[in-house]
CSV table of C-alpha atoms in Angstrom, one decimal:
chain,number,residue,atom,x,y,z
A,19,UNK,CA,148.0,81.3,164.9
A,20,UNK,CA,148.2,81.7,161.1
A,21,UNK,CA,145.5,83.6,159.3
A,22,UNK,CA,144.6,83.0,155.7
A,23,UNK,CA,143.8,86.1,153.7
A,24,UNK,CA,140.7,85.6,151.5
A,25,UNK,CA,139.4,87.9,148.8
A,26,UNK,CA,135.7,88.7,148.5
A,27,UNK,CA,134.0,87.8,145.2
A,28,UNK,CA,133.5,91.5,144.5
A,29,UNK,CA,137.2,92.0,144.6
A,30,UNK,CA,138.0,89.2,142.1
A,31,UNK,CA,138.6,90.3,138.5
A,32,UNK,CA,135.8,89.4,136.0
A,33,UNK,CA,136.7,87.4,132.9
A,34,UNK,CA,136.3,89.3,129.7
A,35,UNK,CA,133.4,88.0,127.5
A,36,UNK,CA,134.3,86.2,124.3
A,37,UNK,CA,133.0,88.3,121.3
A,38,UNK,CA,132.8,85.2,119.1
A,39,UNK,CA,130.8,83.3,121.7
A,40,UNK,CA,128.4,86.2,122.1
A,41,UNK,CA,127.8,86.2,118.3
A,42,UNK,CA,127.2,82.5,118.3
A,43,UNK,CA,124.7,82.8,121.2
A,44,UNK,CA,122.9,85.6,119.5
A,45,UNK,CA,122.8,83.8,116.2
A,46,UNK,CA,121.4,80.7,118.0
A,47,UNK,CA,118.7,82.7,119.7
A,48,UNK,CA,117.7,84.3,116.4
A,49,UNK,CA,117.5,80.9,114.8
A,50,UNK,CA,115.3,79.6,117.6
A,51,UNK,CA,113.0,82.5,117.1
A,52,UNK,CA,112.9,81.9,113.3
A,53,UNK,CA,112.2,78.2,113.8
A,54,UNK,CA,109.4,79.0,116.3
A,55,UNK,CA,107.8,81.4,113.8
A,56,UNK,CA,108.1,78.9,111.0
A,57,UNK,CA,106.5,76.2,113.2
A,58,UNK,CA,103.6,78.6,113.9
A,59,UNK,CA,102.9,79.4,110.2
A,60,UNK,CA,103.8,75.9,108.8
A,61,UNK,CA,100.2,74.5,109.1
A,62,UNK,CA,98.7,77.5,107.3
A,63,UNK,CA,101.5,77.4,104.7
A,64,UNK,CA,100.9,73.7,104.0
A,65,UNK,CA,97.2,74.3,103.8
A,66,UNK,CA,97.6,77.1,101.2
A,67,UNK,CA,100.1,75.0,99.3
A,68,UNK,CA,97.8,72.1,99.0
A,69,UNK,CA,94.5,74.0,98.4
A,70,UNK,CA,95.7,77.0,96.4
A,71,UNK,CA,99.2,76.7,94.9
A,72,UNK,CA,99.0,73.1,93.8
A,73,UNK,CA,95.7,73.4,91.9
A,74,UNK,CA,97.0,76.5,90.1
A,75,UNK,CA,100.2,74.6,89.1
A,76,UNK,CA,98.1,71.6,87.9
A,77,UNK,CA,95.9,74.0,85.9
A,78,UNK,CA,98.8,75.6,84.2
A,79,UNK,CA,100.3,72.2,83.5
A,80,UNK,CA,97.1,70.8,82.0
A,81,UNK,CA,96.8,73.9,79.8
A,82,UNK,CA,100.0,72.9,77.9
A,83,UNK,CA,99.8,69.1,78.2
A,84,UNK,CA,99.2,67.1,75.0
A,85,UNK,CA,100.1,63.6,75.9
A,86,UNK,CA,97.5,61.4,74.1
A,87,UNK,CA,99.3,61.1,70.7
A,88,UNK,CA,102.9,61.0,72.1
A,89,UNK,CA,102.1,58.3,74.7
A,90,UNK,CA,99.8,56.2,72.5
A,91,UNK,CA,101.8,56.3,69.3
A,92,UNK,CA,105.5,56.6,70.4
A,93,UNK,CA,107.0,54.6,67.5
A,94,UNK,CA,104.8,56.4,64.9
A,95,UNK,CA,105.8,59.8,66.3
A,96,UNK,CA,109.5,58.8,66.2
A,97,UNK,CA,109.2,58.0,62.5
A,98,UNK,CA,107.2,61.1,61.7
A,99,UNK,CA,109.8,63.3,63.4
A,100,UNK,CA,112.1,62.8,60.4
A,101,UNK,CA,109.3,63.6,57.9
A,102,UNK,CA,109.0,67.1,56.6
A,103,UNK,CA,105.2,66.8,56.1
A,104,UNK,CA,105.6,67.6,52.4
A,105,UNK,CA,107.3,64.6,50.9
A,106,UNK,CA,105.8,61.1,50.5
A,107,UNK,CA,105.2,59.3,53.8
A,108,UNK,CA,107.7,56.5,54.5
A,109,UNK,CA,106.4,53.0,54.7
A,110,UNK,CA,108.0,52.6,58.2
A,111,UNK,CA,105.3,55.0,59.5
A,112,UNK,CA,102.6,52.4,58.6
A,113,UNK,CA,104.5,49.6,60.3
A,114,UNK,CA,105.0,51.8,63.4
A,115,UNK,CA,101.3,52.7,63.4
A,116,UNK,CA,100.3,49.1,63.3
A,117,UNK,CA,102.5,48.2,66.2
A,118,UNK,CA,101.3,51.2,68.3
A,119,UNK,CA,97.6,50.6,67.6
A,120,UNK,CA,98.0,46.9,68.5
A,121,UNK,CA,99.4,47.9,71.9
A,122,UNK,CA,96.7,50.6,72.3
A,123,UNK,CA,94.1,47.9,71.7
A,124,UNK,CA,95.5,45.8,74.5
A,125,UNK,CA,95.9,48.8,76.8
A,126,UNK,CA,92.5,50.3,75.9
A,127,UNK,CA,94.0,53.7,75.3
A,128,UNK,CA,92.8,54.1,71.7
A,129,UNK,CA,89.7,56.0,72.9
A,130,UNK,CA,91.8,58.9,74.3
A,131,UNK,CA,93.8,59.0,71.1
A,132,UNK,CA,90.7,59.1,68.9
A,133,UNK,CA,89.1,61.8,71.0
A,134,UNK,CA,92.2,64.0,70.8
A,135,UNK,CA,92.7,63.7,67.0
A,136,UNK,CA,88.9,64.2,66.5
A,137,UNK,CA,89.3,67.6,68.1
A,138,UNK,CA,91.4,68.8,65.2
A,139,UNK,CA,90.0,66.5,62.5
A,140,UNK,CA,86.2,66.0,63.1
A,141,UNK,CA,85.1,62.6,62.0
A,142,UNK,CA,88.5,60.9,62.6
A,143,UNK,CA,87.3,59.1,65.7
A,144,UNK,CA,85.8,56.3,63.6
A,145,UNK,CA,89.0,56.2,61.6
A,146,UNK,CA,91.1,55.5,64.7
A,147,UNK,CA,88.7,53.1,66.4
A,148,UNK,CA,88.0,51.2,63.2
A,149,UNK,CA,91.7,50.7,62.5
A,150,UNK,CA,92.4,49.7,66.1
A,151,UNK,CA,89.7,47.0,66.0
A,152,UNK,CA,91.5,45.4,63.0
A,153,UNK,CA,94.8,45.1,64.9
A,154,UNK,CA,97.1,43.3,65.1
A,155,UNK,CA,98.3,42.8,61.5
A,156,UNK,CA,100.3,39.6,61.0
A,157,UNK,CA,101.6,37.7,58.1
A,158,UNK,CA,101.1,33.9,57.4
A,159,UNK,CA,103.8,33.1,60.0
A,160,UNK,CA,102.2,35.2,62.7
A,161,UNK,CA,105.0,37.9,62.4
A,162,UNK,CA,104.4,41.7,62.1
A,163,UNK,CA,103.9,42.8,58.5
A,164,UNK,CA,106.8,44.4,56.6
A,165,UNK,CA,106.5,48.2,56.1
A,166,UNK,CA,105.3,47.9,52.5
A,167,UNK,CA,102.7,45.3,53.4
A,168,UNK,CA,101.6,47.2,56.4
A,169,UNK,CA,101.0,50.2,54.2
A,170,UNK,CA,98.7,48.2,51.9
A,171,UNK,CA,96.9,46.6,54.8
A,172,UNK,CA,96.2,49.8,56.7
A,173,UNK,CA,95.0,51.7,53.5
A,174,UNK,CA,92.8,48.7,52.8
A,175,UNK,CA,91.2,49.2,56.2
A,176,UNK,CA,90.4,52.8,55.5
A,177,UNK,CA,91.6,54.8,52.4
A,178,UNK,CA,91.9,57.9,54.5
A,179,UNK,CA,95.3,56.6,55.8
A,180,UNK,CA,96.6,57.1,52.3
A,181,UNK,CA,96.1,60.9,52.7
A,182,UNK,CA,98.7,63.1,54.3
A,183,UNK,CA,96.2,65.2,56.5
A,184,UNK,CA,95.8,62.7,59.3
A,185,UNK,CA,99.5,62.0,59.4
A,186,UNK,CA,100.3,65.7,59.7
A,187,UNK,CA,98.0,66.0,62.6
A,188,UNK,CA,99.7,63.1,64.3
A,189,UNK,CA,103.2,64.6,63.6
A,190,UNK,CA,102.0,68.0,64.8
A,191,UNK,CA,100.9,66.6,68.2
A,192,UNK,CA,103.9,64.4,68.7
A,193,UNK,CA,105.2,66.3,71.8
A,194,UNK,CA,103.9,65.8,75.3
A,195,UNK,CA,103.6,69.5,75.7
A,196,UNK,CA,102.3,72.0,73.1
A,197,UNK,CA,100.6,75.4,72.9
A,198,UNK,CA,97.6,74.0,71.2
A,199,UNK,CA,95.0,74.7,73.9
A,200,UNK,CA,96.4,78.1,74.7
A,201,UNK,CA,96.4,79.1,71.0
A,202,UNK,CA,92.9,77.8,70.6
A,203,UNK,CA,91.8,79.9,73.6
A,204,UNK,CA,93.0,83.0,71.6
A,205,UNK,CA,91.4,81.9,68.3
A,206,UNK,CA,94.8,80.9,67.0
A,207,UNK,CA,96.2,77.6,65.8
A,208,UNK,CA,99.3,75.9,64.4
A,209,UNK,CA,98.9,74.7,60.8
A,210,UNK,CA,100.2,71.4,59.7
A,211,UNK,CA,103.6,72.9,59.1
A,212,UNK,CA,103.9,74.4,62.6
A,213,UNK,CA,103.2,78.1,61.7
A,214,UNK,CA,100.8,80.1,63.9
A,215,UNK,CA,97.7,81.5,62.2
A,216,UNK,CA,94.3,82.8,63.0
A,217,UNK,CA,91.4,80.3,62.8
A,218,UNK,CA,88.5,80.9,60.4
A,219,UNK,CA,86.0,83.6,61.3
A,220,UNK,CA,83.3,81.1,61.9
A,221,UNK,CA,85.3,79.3,64.6
A,222,UNK,CA,86.7,82.5,66.2
A,223,UNK,CA,84.6,82.8,69.4
A,224,UNK,CA,87.0,83.0,72.4
A,225,UNK,CA,88.3,86.5,71.9
A,226,UNK,CA,84.6,87.7,71.8
A,227,UNK,CA,83.9,85.7,75.0
A,228,UNK,CA,86.9,87.2,76.8
A,229,UNK,CA,85.9,90.7,75.6
A,230,UNK,CA,82.3,90.1,76.8
A,231,UNK,CA,83.6,88.9,80.1
A,232,UNK,CA,85.8,92.0,80.7
A,233,UNK,CA,83.1,94.4,79.5
A,234,UNK,CA,80.4,92.9,81.7
A,235,UNK,CA,82.7,92.9,84.7
A,236,UNK,CA,83.6,96.5,84.1
A,237,UNK,CA,80.0,97.6,83.8
A,238,UNK,CA,79.0,95.8,87.0
A,239,UNK,CA,82.1,97.3,88.8
A,240,UNK,CA,81.1,100.8,87.6
A,241,UNK,CA,77.5,100.4,88.7
A,242,UNK,CA,78.5,99.0,92.1
A,243,UNK,CA,80.9,101.9,92.6
A,244,UNK,CA,78.2,104.5,91.8
A,245,UNK,CA,75.9,102.9,94.3
A,246,UNK,CA,78.4,102.0,97.0
A,247,UNK,CA,80.3,105.3,97.2
A,248,UNK,CA,77.4,107.6,98.5
A,249,UNK,CA,76.1,104.8,100.7
A,250,UNK,CA,79.5,104.2,102.3
A,251,UNK,CA,79.9,107.9,102.8
A,252,UNK,CA,76.5,108.1,104.4
A,253,UNK,CA,77.4,105.3,106.7
A,254,UNK,CA,80.7,106.8,107.6
A,255,UNK,CA,79.1,110.1,108.8
A,256,UNK,CA,76.6,108.3,111.1
A,257,UNK,CA,77.0,107.5,114.7
A,258,UNK,CA,78.7,104.2,115.3
A,259,UNK,CA,75.7,102.4,116.7
A,260,UNK,CA,73.4,103.4,113.8
A,261,UNK,CA,76.2,102.7,111.3
A,262,UNK,CA,76.7,99.2,112.7
A,263,UNK,CA,73.0,98.5,112.6
A,264,UNK,CA,72.8,99.5,108.9
A,265,UNK,CA,75.9,97.6,108.1
A,266,UNK,CA,74.1,94.5,109.3
A,267,UNK,CA,71.6,95.1,106.5
A,268,UNK,CA,74.4,95.5,104.0
A,269,UNK,CA,75.9,92.1,105.1
A,270,UNK,CA,72.6,90.2,105.0
A,271,UNK,CA,73.2,89.1,101.4
A,272,UNK,CA,76.3,87.2,102.6
A,273,UNK,CA,74.0,85.0,104.6
A,274,UNK,CA,72.0,83.9,101.6
A,275,UNK,CA,73.0,81.5,98.9
A,276,UNK,CA,73.8,83.0,95.5
A,277,UNK,CA,71.5,80.4,93.9
A,278,UNK,CA,68.6,81.5,96.1
A,279,UNK,CA,69.3,85.2,95.3
A,280,UNK,CA,69.4,84.5,91.6
A,281,UNK,CA,66.1,82.5,91.8
A,282,UNK,CA,64.6,85.4,93.7
A,283,UNK,CA,65.6,87.9,91.0
A,284,UNK,CA,64.0,85.6,88.3
A,285,UNK,CA,60.8,85.7,90.2
A,286,UNK,CA,60.9,89.5,90.7
A,287,UNK,CA,62.0,90.4,87.1
A,288,UNK,CA,59.8,88.1,85.0
A,289,UNK,CA,57.0,89.5,82.9
A,290,UNK,CA,54.4,88.8,85.7
A,291,UNK,CA,56.9,89.7,88.5
A,292,UNK,CA,56.7,92.3,91.1
A,293,UNK,CA,59.0,94.8,89.3
A,294,UNK,CA,57.0,94.8,86.1
A,295,UNK,CA,53.7,95.0,87.9
A,296,UNK,CA,54.9,98.0,90.0
A,297,UNK,CA,56.1,99.8,86.9
A,298,UNK,CA,52.8,99.2,85.1
A,299,UNK,CA,50.7,100.3,88.1
A,300,UNK,CA,52.8,103.5,88.4
A,301,UNK,CA,52.1,104.2,84.7
A,302,UNK,CA,55.8,104.1,83.8
A,303,UNK,CA,55.4,101.3,81.3
A,304,UNK,CA,52.4,100.1,79.2
A,305,UNK,CA,53.6,96.5,78.8
A,306,UNK,CA,56.0,94.2,80.7
A,307,UNK,CA,59.7,94.9,80.2
A,308,UNK,CA,62.1,92.1,79.2
A,309,UNK,CA,64.3,92.0,82.4
A,310,UNK,CA,65.2,88.3,82.5
A,311,UNK,CA,67.2,86.1,80.3
A,312,UNK,CA,69.1,89.0,78.9
A,313,UNK,CA,72.0,91.3,80.0
A,314,UNK,CA,69.8,93.6,82.0
A,315,UNK,CA,68.8,90.9,84.4
A,316,UNK,CA,72.5,89.7,84.7
A,317,UNK,CA,73.6,93.3,85.6
A,318,UNK,CA,70.9,93.7,88.2
A,319,UNK,CA,71.6,90.4,89.9
A,320,UNK,CA,75.4,90.7,89.8
A,321,UNK,CA,75.3,94.3,91.2
A,322,UNK,CA,73.1,93.1,94.0
A,323,UNK,CA,75.4,90.3,94.9
A,324,UNK,CA,78.7,92.2,94.6
A,325,UNK,CA,77.6,95.5,96.1
A,326,UNK,CA,78.7,94.6,99.7
A,327,UNK,CA,82.2,93.8,98.4
A,328,UNK,CA,82.4,97.4,97.2
A,329,UNK,CA,80.9,99.0,100.3
A,330,UNK,CA,83.1,97.3,102.9
A,331,UNK,CA,86.5,98.6,101.6
A,332,UNK,CA,85.1,102.0,100.9
A,333,UNK,CA,83.5,102.3,104.4
A,334,UNK,CA,86.7,101.1,106.2
A,335,UNK,CA,88.8,103.9,104.4
A,336,UNK,CA,86.1,106.6,104.8
A,337,UNK,CA,85.8,105.9,108.5
A,338,UNK,CA,89.5,106.7,108.9
A,339,UNK,CA,89.3,110.1,107.1
A,340,UNK,CA,89.0,112.9,109.7
A,341,UNK,CA,85.9,115.1,109.1
A,342,UNK,CA,87.8,118.1,110.1
A,343,UNK,CA,89.6,118.1,106.8
A,344,UNK,CA,86.5,119.1,104.9
A,345,UNK,CA,85.6,121.7,107.5
A,346,UNK,CA,89.0,123.2,107.3
A,347,UNK,CA,88.8,123.4,103.5
A,348,UNK,CA,85.4,125.1,103.6
A,349,UNK,CA,86.6,127.5,106.3
A,350,UNK,CA,89.5,128.6,104.0
A,351,UNK,CA,87.0,129.6,101.3
A,352,UNK,CA,86.6,126.5,99.3
A,353,UNK,CA,83.2,125.6,97.9
A,354,UNK,CA,81.7,122.5,99.7
A,355,UNK,CA,81.6,120.4,96.5
A,356,UNK,CA,85.1,121.5,95.5
A,357,UNK,CA,86.4,120.6,99.0
A,358,UNK,CA,84.7,117.2,98.8
A,359,UNK,CA,86.1,116.5,95.4
A,360,UNK,CA,89.7,117.8,95.9
A,361,UNK,CA,90.2,117.0,99.6
A,362,UNK,CA,88.0,114.1,100.6
A,363,UNK,CA,87.8,112.0,97.5
A,364,UNK,CA,91.6,111.6,96.9
A,365,UNK,CA,91.9,110.2,100.5
A,366,UNK,CA,89.4,107.4,99.6
A,367,UNK,CA,91.3,106.2,96.5
A,368,UNK,CA,92.8,103.2,98.4
A,369,UNK,CA,89.2,102.0,99.2
A,370,UNK,CA,88.1,102.7,95.6
A,371,UNK,CA,91.0,100.7,94.2
A,372,UNK,CA,90.5,97.8,96.6
A,373,UNK,CA,86.7,97.7,95.9
A,374,UNK,CA,87.1,97.9,92.2
A,375,UNK,CA,89.8,95.2,92.1
A,376,UNK,CA,87.7,92.9,94.3
A,377,UNK,CA,84.5,93.3,92.4
A,378,UNK,CA,86.0,93.2,88.9
A,379,UNK,CA,87.9,90.0,89.7
A,380,UNK,CA,84.9,88.3,91.3
A,381,UNK,CA,82.6,89.4,88.4
A,382,UNK,CA,85.0,88.0,85.8
A,383,UNK,CA,84.7,84.5,87.3
A,384,UNK,CA,80.9,84.4,87.6
A,385,UNK,CA,79.1,81.4,86.3
A,386,UNK,CA,75.7,80.8,88.0
A,387,UNK,CA,74.2,84.2,87.5
A,388,UNK,CA,74.8,84.6,83.7
A,389,UNK,CA,73.8,80.9,83.2
A,390,UNK,CA,70.4,81.3,84.9
A,391,UNK,CA,69.5,85.0,84.2
A,392,UNK,CA,71.2,85.5,80.9
A,393,UNK,CA,70.8,84.3,77.3
A,394,UNK,CA,73.4,82.8,74.9
A,395,UNK,CA,75.0,86.2,74.4
A,396,UNK,CA,75.5,86.8,78.1
A,397,UNK,CA,77.6,83.7,78.9
A,398,UNK,CA,81.1,84.4,80.3
A,399,UNK,CA,84.3,82.5,80.3
A,400,UNK,CA,83.4,80.5,83.3
A,401,UNK,CA,80.4,79.0,81.5
A,402,UNK,CA,82.7,77.6,78.8
A,403,UNK,CA,85.1,76.3,81.3
A,404,UNK,CA,82.3,74.4,83.0
A,405,UNK,CA,81.1,73.2,79.5
A,406,UNK,CA,84.5,71.7,78.6
A,407,UNK,CA,84.8,70.0,82.0
A,408,UNK,CA,81.3,68.6,82.3
A,409,UNK,CA,80.1,68.1,78.7
A,410,UNK,CA,83.0,67.5,76.4
A,411,UNK,CA,85.5,66.3,79.1
A,412,UNK,CA,88.2,68.5,77.4
A,413,UNK,CA,90.4,69.3,80.4
A,414,UNK,CA,93.1,70.9,78.3
A,415,UNK,CA,90.7,73.5,76.8
A,416,UNK,CA,89.1,74.2,80.2
A,417,UNK,CA,92.5,74.7,81.9
A,418,UNK,CA,93.7,76.9,79.0
A,419,UNK,CA,90.7,79.2,79.4
A,420,UNK,CA,91.2,79.2,83.2
A,421,UNK,CA,94.9,80.0,82.8
A,422,UNK,CA,94.1,83.0,80.5
A,423,UNK,CA,91.5,84.2,83.0
A,424,UNK,CA,94.1,83.9,85.8
A,425,UNK,CA,96.7,85.8,83.7
A,426,UNK,CA,94.1,88.6,83.1
A,427,UNK,CA,93.5,88.8,86.8
A,428,UNK,CA,97.2,89.0,87.6
A,429,UNK,CA,97.7,91.7,85.0
A,430,UNK,CA,94.9,93.7,86.5
A,431,UNK,CA,96.4,93.3,90.0
A,432,UNK,CA,99.8,94.4,88.7
A,433,UNK,CA,98.2,97.6,87.2
A,434,UNK,CA,96.5,98.2,90.5
A,435,UNK,CA,99.7,97.9,92.4
A,436,UNK,CA,101.5,100.2,90.0
A,437,UNK,CA,98.9,102.9,90.4
A,438,UNK,CA,98.7,102.4,94.1
A,439,UNK,CA,102.5,103.0,94.4
A,440,UNK,CA,102.2,106.1,92.2
A,441,UNK,CA,99.4,107.5,94.5
A,442,UNK,CA,101.5,106.8,97.6
A,443,UNK,CA,104.5,108.5,96.0
A,444,UNK,CA,102.4,111.6,95.0
A,445,UNK,CA,100.8,111.7,98.4
């Protein structure tokens, strides 16, 4: 009887793993993890792209867009591109203008053109619309007029076409994109020859508005910091149950509309309001104080609204600072105030920086509070952005002001990040 020798699986030699295959399998597993992570964050990323990034890109684009002249008068702009804005205007410009205005009359786009040129030359709206209504210009055979004849006919419609000023404005705005609105937001302009210069002192208002916005935001931020720091410190030293109860009182303003809070302050601060009556009954004042429709009322209301945004980051940082640090410093011979200032306060700088940044940025974009509680000298940049959007329908100017406000915010954030890194390195 023949026996067949068999080897157990344990005795059989194992095949050596392929290093290249292991690398491929590991890479494939990592790619699957990355795809899974991307799939999880894709809805949020798309939402942020549509609601945050896209509007900012559109705002920046509208701030430099200047399409009205270039799209409505393409042939005229092409002729004026060869004109040095000093020599006599060629007759071909009049023929091109007649052709472009005739098409604008058919397309009903002359209104946008007239509104745009009227921004730089007040009173030119009637010039554009009156000339457009006289289009088209034809000779006895129904053909377009020759350049010389077109010149005479257009000047006959309005003698202002014989002057170089309106033609220079058209030539200056012949590009689809231009820095006109951004320069205007900084009280600058391009003259008819393309050089940048300051506007007249009577028209220079936007630098003052930006300075006022930054100053009022800084004052509100400083006041909220003075009020929030001791309050946050007091809350951080309490027992957790009491601190949570008082924190609810801090958060109550979040549950009330800003418009309602501003209206309440108008009632409280007016001449016959509760605040003035209390001051007079206490003998502190003999007559009612002017607390509304000026900067005092704006500061009071904005501080009340923004105070929780300063308290919350301060409280979160102070709660993480061990109280034993102060006790150790005092036990080593330090004065309690010196220990607090040199040991405790530096550890709260991250909360101070976060609160200051948050309050300053939010205060810079305020619109309702200064509009209702302030006077003409208390209006901030947001008021003028709303004015250009709702009243004059000047989207370019509104977007330019918004872009500069965004740039100021980014600069402030960059400064904060710089100092935060320095603090971390020193620590």
